PDB file of C-alpha atoms in Angstrom:
ATOM      1  CA  MET A1498       0.000   0.000   0.000  1.00  0.00           C
ATOM      2  CA  LEU A1499       1.167   3.517  -0.788  1.00  0.00           C
ATOM      3  CA  THR A1500       1.086   6.819   1.044  1.00  0.00           C
ATOM      4  CA  ILE A1501      -0.236   9.856  -0.768  1.00  0.00           C
ATOM      5  CA  GLY A1502       3.344  11.046  -1.275  1.00  0.00           C
ATOM      6  CA  GLU A1503       4.376   7.738  -2.825  1.00  0.00           C
ATOM      7  CA  LEU A1504       1.279   7.720  -5.014  1.00  0.00           C
ATOM      8  CA  ALA A1505       2.046  11.215  -6.256  1.00  0.00           C
ATOM      9  CA  SER A1506       5.667  10.298  -6.948  1.00  0.00           C
ATOM     10  CA  TYR A1507       4.803   7.157  -8.935  1.00  0.00           C
ATOM     11  CA  ALA A1508       2.211   9.034 -11.006  1.00  0.00           C
ATOM     12  CA  GLY A1509       4.451  12.056 -11.615  1.00  0.00           C
ATOM     13  CA  VAL A1510       2.232  14.632  -9.911  1.00  0.00           C
ATOM     14  CA  THR A1511       2.304  16.627  -6.713  1.00  0.00           C
ATOM     15  CA  VAL A1512       0.534  15.775  -3.497  1.00  0.00           C
ATOM     16  CA  ARG A1513      -1.434  18.970  -3.973  1.00  0.00           C
ATOM     17  CA  ALA A1514      -2.630  17.708  -7.363  1.00  0.00           C
ATOM     18  CA  VAL A1515      -3.783  14.423  -5.813  1.00  0.00           C
ATOM     19  CA  ARG A1516      -5.822  16.325  -3.242  1.00  0.00           C
ATOM     20  CA  HIS A1517      -7.225  18.556  -5.975  1.00  0.00           C
ATOM     21  CA  TYR A1518      -8.375  15.502  -7.926  1.00  0.00           C
ATOM     22  CA  HIS A1519      -9.950  14.153  -4.749  1.00  0.00           C
ATOM     23  CA  ALA A1520     -11.849  17.418  -4.284  1.00  0.00           C
ATOM     24  CA  LYS A1521     -13.058  17.319  -7.899  1.00  0.00           C
ATOM     25  CA  GLY A1522     -14.287  13.766  -7.481  1.00  0.00           C
ATOM     26  CA  LEU A1523     -11.912  12.383 -10.087  1.00  0.00           C
ATOM     27  CA  LEU A1524      -9.939  10.100  -7.777  1.00  0.00           C
ATOM     28  CA  PRO A1525     -11.740   8.235  -5.000  1.00  0.00           C
ATOM     29  CA  GLU A1526     -10.381   8.827  -1.521  1.00  0.00           C
ATOM     30  CA  PRO A1527      -9.405   5.610   0.235  1.00  0.00           C
ATOM     31  CA  GLY A1528     -10.058   4.977   3.891  1.00  0.00           C
ATOM     32  CA  ARG A1529      -7.445   5.687   6.538  1.00  0.00           C
ATOM     33  CA  ASP A1530      -5.340   3.070   8.277  1.00  0.00           C
ATOM     34  CA  HIS A1531      -5.011   2.717  12.036  1.00  0.00           C
ATOM     35  CA  SER A1532      -2.403   5.478  12.042  1.00  0.00           C
ATOM     36  CA  GLY A1533      -4.783   7.894  10.344  1.00  0.00           C
ATOM     37  CA  TYR A1534      -3.057   7.839   6.945  1.00  0.00           C
ATOM     38  CA  ARG A1535      -4.747   7.221   3.608  1.00  0.00           C
ATOM     39  CA  ARG A1536      -3.298   4.262   1.750  1.00  0.00           C
ATOM     40  CA  TYR A1537      -3.472   3.721  -2.005  1.00  0.00           C
ATOM     41  CA  ASP A1538      -3.110   0.596  -4.096  1.00  0.00           C
ATOM     42  CA  ALA A1539      -1.571   0.105  -7.553  1.00  0.00           C
ATOM     43  CA  GLY A1540      -4.932   0.715  -9.195  1.00  0.00           C
ATOM     44  CA  ALA A1541      -4.942   4.241  -7.819  1.00  0.00           C
ATOM     45  CA  VAL A1542      -1.580   4.847  -9.511  1.00  0.00           C
ATOM     46  CA  VAL A1543      -2.975   3.715 -12.864  1.00  0.00           C
ATOM     47  CA  GLU A1544      -6.093   5.854 -12.427  1.00  0.00           C
ATOM     48  CA  LEU A1545      -4.051   8.897 -11.420  1.00  0.00           C
ATOM     49  CA  ILE A1546      -1.796   8.497 -14.451  1.00  0.00           C
ATOM     50  CA  ARG A1547      -4.878   8.400 -16.668  1.00  0.00           C
ATOM     51  CA  ILE A1548      -6.179  11.592 -15.045  1.00  0.00           C
ATOM     52  CA  ARG A1549      -2.819  13.342 -15.344  1.00  0.00           C
ATOM     53  CA  THR A1550      -2.389  12.366 -18.991  1.00  0.00           C
ATOM     54  CA  LEU A1551      -5.817  13.614 -19.990  1.00  0.00           C
ATOM     55  CA  ALA A1552      -5.446  16.835 -18.005  1.00  0.00           C
ATOM     56  CA  GLU A1553      -2.017  17.560 -19.485  1.00  0.00           C
ATOM     57  CA  ALA A1554      -3.490  17.019 -22.959  1.00  0.00           C
ATOM     58  CA  GLY A1555      -5.843  19.904 -22.289  1.00  0.00           C
ATOM     59  CA  VAL A1556      -8.994  17.912 -21.543  1.00  0.00           C
ATOM     60  CA  PRO A1557     -11.169  19.884 -19.075  1.00  0.00           C
ATOM     61  CA  LEU A1558     -11.481  18.183 -15.701  1.00  0.00           C
ATOM     62  CA  SER A1559     -15.251  17.949 -16.104  1.00  0.00           C
ATOM     63  CA  ARG A1560     -14.695  15.991 -19.312  1.00  0.00           C
ATOM     64  CA  VAL A1561     -12.000  13.873 -17.633  1.00  0.00           C
ATOM     65  CA  ARG A1562     -14.583  12.757 -15.104  1.00  0.00           C
ATOM     66  CA  GLU A1563     -16.935  11.702 -17.904  1.00  0.00           C
ATOM     67  CA  LEU A1564     -14.207   9.796 -19.728  1.00  0.00           C
ATOM     68  CA  LEU A1565     -13.127   7.921 -16.634  1.00  0.00           C
ATOM     69  CA  GLN A1566     -16.674   6.662 -16.294  1.00  0.00           C
ATOM     70  CA  ALA A1567     -17.096   5.887 -19.987  1.00  0.00           C
ATOM     71  CA  GLY A1568     -16.921   2.521 -21.633  1.00  0.00           C
ATOM     72  CA  GLU A1569     -13.854   1.367 -23.536  1.00  0.00           C
ATOM     73  CA  GLU A1570     -15.230   2.311 -26.953  1.00  0.00           C
ATOM     74  CA  GLU A1571     -16.234   5.844 -25.920  1.00  0.00           C
ATOM     75  CA  PHE A1572     -12.943   6.330 -24.104  1.00  0.00           C
ATOM     76  CA  ALA A1573     -10.939   5.186 -27.130  1.00  0.00           C
ATOM     77  CA  ALA A1574     -12.887   7.528 -29.438  1.00  0.00           C
ATOM     78  CA  ALA A1575     -12.315  10.452 -27.073  1.00  0.00           C
ATOM     79  CA  VAL A1576      -8.603   9.710 -26.889  1.00  0.00           C
ATOM     80  CA  THR A1577      -8.459   9.652 -30.694  1.00  0.00           C
ATOM     81  CA  ASP A1578     -10.088  13.102 -30.804  1.00  0.00           C
ATOM     82  CA  VAL A1579      -7.595  14.407 -28.256  1.00  0.00           C
ATOM     83  CA  ASP A1580      -4.736  13.009 -30.339  1.00  0.00           C
ATOM     84  CA  LYS A1581      -6.046  14.740 -33.485  1.00  0.00           C
ATOM     85  CA  ARG A1582      -6.307  18.059 -31.655  1.00  0.00           C
ATOM     86  CA  LEU A1583      -2.796  17.743 -30.257  1.00  0.00           C
ATOM     87  CA  ARG A1584      -1.408  16.919 -33.694  1.00  0.00           C
ATOM     88  CA  ALA A1585      -3.105  20.016 -35.118  1.00  0.00           C
ATOM     89  CA  GLU A1586      -1.658  22.145 -32.307  1.00  0.00           C
ATOM     90  CA  ILE A1587       1.802  20.697 -32.938  1.00  0.00           C
ATOM     91  CA  ARG A1588       1.570  21.558 -36.642  1.00  0.00           C
ATOM     92  CA  GLN A1589       0.429  25.084 -35.799  1.00  0.00           C
ATOM     93  CA  ARG A1590       3.221  25.579 -33.282  1.00  0.00           C
ATOM     94  CA  GLN A1591       5.732  24.276 -35.798  1.00  0.00           C
ATOM     95  CA  ARG A1592       4.527  26.868 -38.311  1.00  0.00           C
ATOM     96  CA  HIS A1593       4.893  29.543 -35.636  1.00  0.00           C
ATOM     97  CA  ARG A1594       8.447  28.354 -34.898  1.00  0.00           C
ATOM     98  CA  GLU A1595       9.326  28.525 -38.586  1.00  0.00           C
ATOM     99  CA  ARG A1596       7.976  32.076 -38.839  1.00  0.00           C
ATOM    100  CA  ILE A1597       9.908  33.170 -35.770  1.00  0.00           C
ATOM    101  CA  ALA A1598      13.061  31.572 -37.147  1.00  0.00           C
ATOM    102  CA  ARG A1599      12.621  33.485 -40.390  1.00  0.00           C
ATOM    103  CA  LEU A1600      12.229  36.766 -38.563  1.00  0.00           C
ATOM    104  CA  THR A1601      15.508  36.214 -36.719  1.00  0.00           C
ATOM    105  CA  SER A1602      17.551  34.587 -39.475  1.00  0.00           C
ATOM    106  CA  GLY A1603      18.083  37.348 -41.977  1.00  0.00           C
ATOM    107  CA  ASP A1604      16.273  38.812 -44.969  1.00  0.00           C
ATOM    108  CA  GLY A1605      16.642  35.706 -47.121  1.00  0.00           C
ATOM    109  CA  LEU A1606      14.355  33.565 -44.999  1.00  0.00           C
ATOM    110  CA  VAL A1607      11.525  36.046 -44.677  1.00  0.00           C
ATOM    111  CA  LEU A1608      11.498  37.679 -48.116  1.00  0.00           C
ATOM    112  CA  PRO A1609      11.525  36.437 -51.719  1.00  0.00           C
ATOM    113  CA  PRO A1610      14.937  36.375 -53.469  1.00  0.00           C
ATOM    114  CA  GLU A1611      14.025  39.253 -55.791  1.00  0.00           C
ATOM    115  CA  VAL A1612      13.378  41.498 -52.785  1.00  0.00           C
ATOM    116  CA  VAL A1613      16.578  40.407 -51.046  1.00  0.00           C
ATOM    117  CA  GLU A1614      18.398  41.400 -54.233  1.00  0.00           C
ATOM    118  CA  ILE A1615      16.911  44.896 -53.971  1.00  0.00           C
ATOM    119  CA  LEU A1616      18.000  45.258 -50.345  1.00  0.00           C
ATOM    120  CA  ASP A1617      21.494  43.991 -51.185  1.00  0.00           C
ATOM    121  CA  ARG A1618      21.739  46.502 -54.024  1.00  0.00           C
ATOM    122  CA  LEU A1619      20.841  49.359 -51.688  1.00  0.00           C
ATOM    123  CA  ARG A1620      23.485  48.220 -49.204  1.00  0.00           C
ATOM    124  CA  ALA A1621      26.077  47.834 -51.968  1.00  0.00           C
ATOM    125  CA  HIS A1622      25.523  51.469 -52.939  1.00  0.00           C
ATOM    126  CA  GLY A1623      26.095  52.611 -49.375  1.00  0.00           C
ATOM    127  CA  VAL A1624      22.495  53.421 -48.465  1.00  0.00           C
ATOM    128  CA  ASP A1625      22.038  53.990 -44.737  1.00  0.00           C
ATOM    129  CA  GLU A1626      21.011  50.792 -42.975  1.00  0.00           C
ATOM    130  CA  ARG A1627      18.038  52.566 -41.399  1.00  0.00           C
ATOM    131  CA  ILE A1628      16.677  53.260 -44.872  1.00  0.00           C
ATOM    132  CA  VAL A1629      17.264  49.638 -45.844  1.00  0.00           C
ATOM    133  CA  GLU A1630      15.370  48.620 -42.717  1.00  0.00           C
ATOM    134  CA  VAL A1631      12.401  50.767 -43.749  1.00  0.00           C
ATOM    135  CA  GLU A1632      12.452  49.129 -47.171  1.00  0.00           C
ATOM    136  CA  ARG A1633      12.768  45.641 -45.708  1.00  0.00           C
ATOM    137  CA  ASP A1634       9.924  46.014 -43.224  1.00  0.00           C
ATOM    138  CA  GLY A1635       7.718  47.530 -45.900  1.00  0.00           C
ATOM    139  CA  TRP A1636       8.383  44.570 -48.186  1.00  0.00           C
ATOM    140  CA  ILE A1637       7.587  42.159 -45.354  1.00  0.00           C
ATOM    141  CA  LEU A1638       4.163  43.760 -44.990  1.00  0.00           C
ATOM    142  CA  LEU A1639       3.587  43.876 -48.746  1.00  0.00           C
ATOM    143  CA  ALA A1640       4.604  40.226 -49.190  1.00  0.00           C
ATOM    144  CA  ALA A1641       2.182  39.193 -46.463  1.00  0.00           C
ATOM    145  CA  HIS A1642      -0.606  41.397 -47.813  1.00  0.00           C
ATOM    146  CA  SER A1643      -0.344  40.681 -51.551  1.00  0.00           C
ATOM    147  CA  PRO A1644       2.218  37.925 -52.230  1.00  0.00           C
ATOM    148  CA  GLU A1645       0.945  37.466 -55.770  1.00  0.00           C
ATOM    149  CA  ARG A1646       2.145  40.967 -56.751  1.00  0.00           C
ATOM    150  CA  VAL A1647       5.593  40.946 -55.149  1.00  0.00           C
ATOM    151  CA  THR A1648       7.336  39.807 -58.333  1.00  0.00           C
ATOM    152  CA  GLU A1649       5.743  42.641 -60.324  1.00  0.00           C
ATOM    153  CA  TRP A1650       6.574  45.279 -57.701  1.00  0.00           C
ATOM    154  CA  ALA A1651      10.128  44.000 -57.289  1.00  0.00           C
ATOM    155  CA  ALA A1652      10.752  44.132 -61.061  1.00  0.00           C
ATOM    156  CA  ARG A1653       9.554  47.742 -61.146  1.00  0.00           C
ATOM    157  CA  LYS A1654      11.707  48.619 -58.139  1.00  0.00           C
ATOM    158  CA  ARG A1655      14.795  47.090 -59.718  1.00  0.00           C
ATOM    159  CA  GLU A1656      14.186  49.130 -62.855  1.00  0.00           C
ATOM    160  CA  GLN A1657      13.754  52.295 -60.799  1.00  0.00           C
ATOM    161  CA  LEU A1658      17.016  51.669 -58.939  1.00  0.00           C
ATOM    162  CA  THR A1659      18.941  51.801 -62.219  1.00  0.00           C
ATOM    163  CA  ASP A1660      18.030  55.504 -62.379  1.00  0.00           C
ATOM    164  CA  PRO A1661      20.879  57.494 -60.760  1.00  0.00           C
ATOM    165  CA  PRO A1662      18.586  60.253 -59.406  1.00  0.00           C
ATOM    166  CA  LEU A1663      16.602  57.733 -57.365  1.00  0.00           C
ATOM    167  CA  MET A1664      19.726  56.140 -55.930  1.00  0.00           C
ATOM    168  CA  ASP A1665      20.982  59.624 -55.136  1.00  0.00           C
ATOM    169  CA  PHE A1666      17.682  60.214 -53.342  1.00  0.00           C
ATOM    170  CA  TYR A1667      18.271  57.159 -51.156  1.00  0.00           C
ATOM    171  CA  LEU A1668      21.779  58.317 -50.291  1.00  0.00           C
ATOM    172  CA  THR A1669      20.643  61.840 -49.518  1.00  0.00           C
ATOM    173  CA  LEU A1670      17.741  60.582 -47.413  1.00  0.00           C
ATOM    174  CA  GLY A1671      20.205  58.597 -45.337  1.00  0.00           C
ATOM    175  CA  GLN A1672      22.212  61.750 -44.709  1.00  0.00           C
ATOM    176  CA  ALA A1673      19.045  63.595 -43.738  1.00  0.00           C
ATOM    177  CA  LEU A1674      17.872  61.067 -41.151  1.00  0.00           C
ATOM    178  CA  ASP A1675      19.220  63.111 -38.291  1.00  0.00           C
ATOM    179  CA  ARG A1676      17.753  66.356 -39.606  1.00  0.00           C
ATOM    180  CA  VAL A1677      14.605  67.862 -38.158  1.00  0.00           C
ATOM    181  CA  GLY A1678      12.044  70.526 -38.974  1.00  0.00           C
ATOM    182  CA  ASP A1679      12.985  72.793 -41.845  1.00  0.00           C
ATOM    183  CA  ASP A1680      16.614  71.834 -41.967  1.00  0.00           C
ATOM    184  CA  PRO A1681      17.961  73.039 -45.336  1.00  0.00           C
ATOM    185  CA  GLU A1682      19.097  69.539 -46.305  1.00  0.00           C
ATOM    186  CA  LEU A1683      15.633  68.130 -45.695  1.00  0.00           C
ATOM    187  CA  VAL A1684      14.016  70.936 -47.687  1.00  0.00           C
ATOM    188  CA  GLU A1685      16.493  70.411 -50.502  1.00  0.00           C
ATOM    189  CA  LEU A1686      15.745  66.699 -50.459  1.00  0.00           C
ATOM    190  CA  ALA A1687      11.993  67.412 -50.747  1.00  0.00           C
ATOM    191  CA  ASP A1688      12.676  69.666 -53.743  1.00  0.00           C
ATOM    192  CA  LYS A1689      14.778  67.027 -55.471  1.00  0.00           C
ATOM    193  CA  LEU A1690      12.334  64.242 -54.735  1.00  0.00           C
ATOM    194  CA  ALA A1691       9.325  66.226 -55.982  1.00  0.00           C
ATOM    195  CA  VAL A1692      11.095  67.019 -59.253  1.00  0.00           C
ATOM    196  CA  TYR A1693      12.119  63.384 -59.682  1.00  0.00           C
ATOM    197  CA  ILE A1694       8.668  61.961 -58.930  1.00  0.00           C
ATOM    198  CA  THR A1695       6.962  64.427 -61.258  1.00  0.00           C
ATOM    199  CA  GLN A1696       9.397  63.680 -64.058  1.00  0.00           C
ATOM    200  CA  ILE A1697       8.902  59.920 -63.780  1.00  0.00           C
ATOM    201  CA  ALA A1698       5.118  60.243 -63.494  1.00  0.00           C
ATOM    202  CA  ASP A1699       4.989  62.478 -66.571  1.00  0.00           C
ATOM    203  CA  GLU A1700       7.184  60.098 -68.564  1.00  0.00           C
ATOM    204  CA  ARG A1701       5.416  56.927 -67.466  1.00  0.00           C
ATOM    205  CA  ASN A1702       2.212  57.514 -65.521  1.00  0.00           C
ATOM    206  CA  ASP A1703       1.152  58.233 -61.968  1.00  0.00           C
ATOM    207  CA  ALA A1704       0.568  54.542 -61.281  1.00  0.00           C
ATOM    208  CA  TYR A1705       4.246  53.810 -61.974  1.00  0.00           C
ATOM    209  CA  VAL A1706       5.354  55.838 -58.959  1.00  0.00           C
ATOM    210  CA  GLY A1707       2.470  55.122 -56.632  1.00  0.00           C
ATOM    211  CA  ASP A1708       0.477  52.029 -57.561  1.00  0.00           C
ATOM    212  CA  THR A1709       0.536  49.335 -54.925  1.00  0.00           C
ATOM    213  CA  GLU A1710      -3.219  48.682 -54.855  1.00  0.00           C
ATOM    214  CA  VAL A1711      -3.383  48.507 -51.086  1.00  0.00           C
ATOM    215  CA  THR A1712      -6.232  49.830 -49.012  1.00  0.00           C
ATOM    216  CA  PRO A1713      -5.801  53.206 -47.302  1.00  0.00           C
ATOM    217  CA  PRO A1714      -5.688  51.636 -43.793  1.00  0.00           C
ATOM    218  CA  PHE A1715      -2.906  49.265 -44.869  1.00  0.00           C
ATOM    219  CA  ALA A1716      -1.018  52.090 -46.569  1.00  0.00           C
ATOM    220  CA  ALA A1717      -1.327  54.118 -43.348  1.00  0.00           C
ATOM    221  CA  LEU A1718       0.103  51.169 -41.420  1.00  0.00           C
ATOM    222  CA  MET A1719       3.114  50.990 -43.729  1.00  0.00           C
ATOM    223  CA  ASP A1720       3.583  54.754 -43.524  1.00  0.00           C
ATOM    224  CA  THR A1721       3.584  54.598 -39.724  1.00  0.00           C
ATOM    225  CA  LEU A1722       6.191  51.833 -39.851  1.00  0.00           C
ATOM    226  CA  ALA A1723       8.433  53.990 -42.020  1.00  0.00           C
ATOM    227  CA  PHE A1724       7.937  57.110 -39.882  1.00  0.00           C
ATOM    228  CA  ASP A1725       8.747  55.205 -36.681  1.00  0.00           C
ATOM    229  CA  THR A1726      11.981  53.894 -38.177  1.00  0.00           C
ATOM    230  CA  ALA A1727      12.974  57.149 -39.899  1.00  0.00           C
ATOM    231  CA  PRO A1728      11.148  60.089 -38.226  1.00  0.00           C
ATOM    232  CA  PRO A1729      12.365  62.702 -40.766  1.00  0.00           C
ATOM    233  CA  ALA A1730      10.302  60.849 -43.367  1.00  0.00           C
ATOM    234  CA  ARG A1731       7.133  62.277 -41.846  1.00  0.00           C
ATOM    235  CA  ARG A1732       8.410  65.841 -42.240  1.00  0.00           C
ATOM    236  CA  LEU A1733       9.605  65.008 -45.730  1.00  0.00           C
ATOM    237  CA  ILE A1734       6.067  63.974 -46.695  1.00  0.00           C
ATOM    238  CA  GLU A1735       4.727  67.238 -45.292  1.00  0.00           C
ATOM    239  CA  LEU A1736       7.211  69.139 -47.441  1.00  0.00           C
ATOM    240  CA  LEU A1737       6.335  67.043 -50.482  1.00  0.00           C
ATOM    241  CA  ARG A1738       2.661  67.866 -50.089  1.00  0.00           C
ATOM    242  CA  THR A1739       3.411  71.537 -50.691  1.00  0.00           C
ATOM    243  CA  ARG A1740       5.273  70.450 -53.810  1.00  0.00           C
ATOM    244  CA  GLY A1741       2.418  68.520 -55.386  1.00  0.00           C
ATOM    245  CA  TRP A1742       2.705  65.007 -53.959  1.00  0.00           C
ATOM    246  CA  THR A1743       1.328  63.243 -50.900  1.00  0.00           C
ATOM    247  CA  GLY A1744       1.735  59.845 -49.302  1.00  0.00           C
ATOM    248  CA  TRP A1745       4.658  57.528 -48.758  1.00  0.00           C
ATOM    249  CA  THR A1746       3.461  54.019 -49.511  1.00  0.00           C
ATOM    250  CA  LYS A1747       0.910  55.304 -52.019  1.00  0.00           C
ATOM    251  CA  LEU A1748       2.314  58.383 -53.727  1.00  0.00           C
ATOM    252  CA  GLU A1749      -0.434  60.507 -55.253  1.00  0.00           C
ATOM    253  CA  ARG A1750      -0.627  63.913 -56.831  1.00  0.00           C
ATOM    254  CA  VAL A1751      -2.200  66.576 -54.702  1.00  0.00           C
ATOM    255  CA  ARG A1752      -5.414  67.487 -56.440  1.00  0.00           C
ATOM    256  CA  SER A1753      -6.243  71.164 -56.390  1.00  0.00           C
TER     257      SER A1753
END
């Protein structure tokens, strides 16, 4: 015969858990011996292991009570259902682990190769890493939002980066990151950017410089991400608005 401590040890639970299962009516309480101690037999160990296993699998204690009283067929069916649910949870957790690993393992595991190429090109030209970070995080959101259009957007971006004025814009923006308010460099950058955007839009079309087909709330989210990473970008957009353009993720002409 076993003491409550021995029972708990054999079943891999605490004495407190045994008493809790007694209180819930899951495990019958045996009588006391002449010394006043409760004594348990081997059957109690088996029953306690069954209770512990079901509880650890996430089965509510009220349901555990029902299963312990069920016939073999009902019990087996319930265990099969529990196993299916646990397998589904394992698959979901594995997907979560993979996503977390991608977020901490570099651009190549979280973004398509064509986007990684764009980020590498910016770095190779000496663009400030904070600007690259804004680009990277924006692409992460875009890839999650509209994965089917990433290839198209990336091809357009690669073409745009062959234009020296745009690359010069990236370099100048990096230099302006620590500027605030109406700093001359920031104002000059707004002038240059407005001229560049207008020129490209006139040569191609407005969609070429601003078409991402995302909803305004999603565009606002991406804008906020950029502004948090590079605060001067918010002031730059304010300056651009007075020069005929508004928006960051979705560039649009200011309509008079």
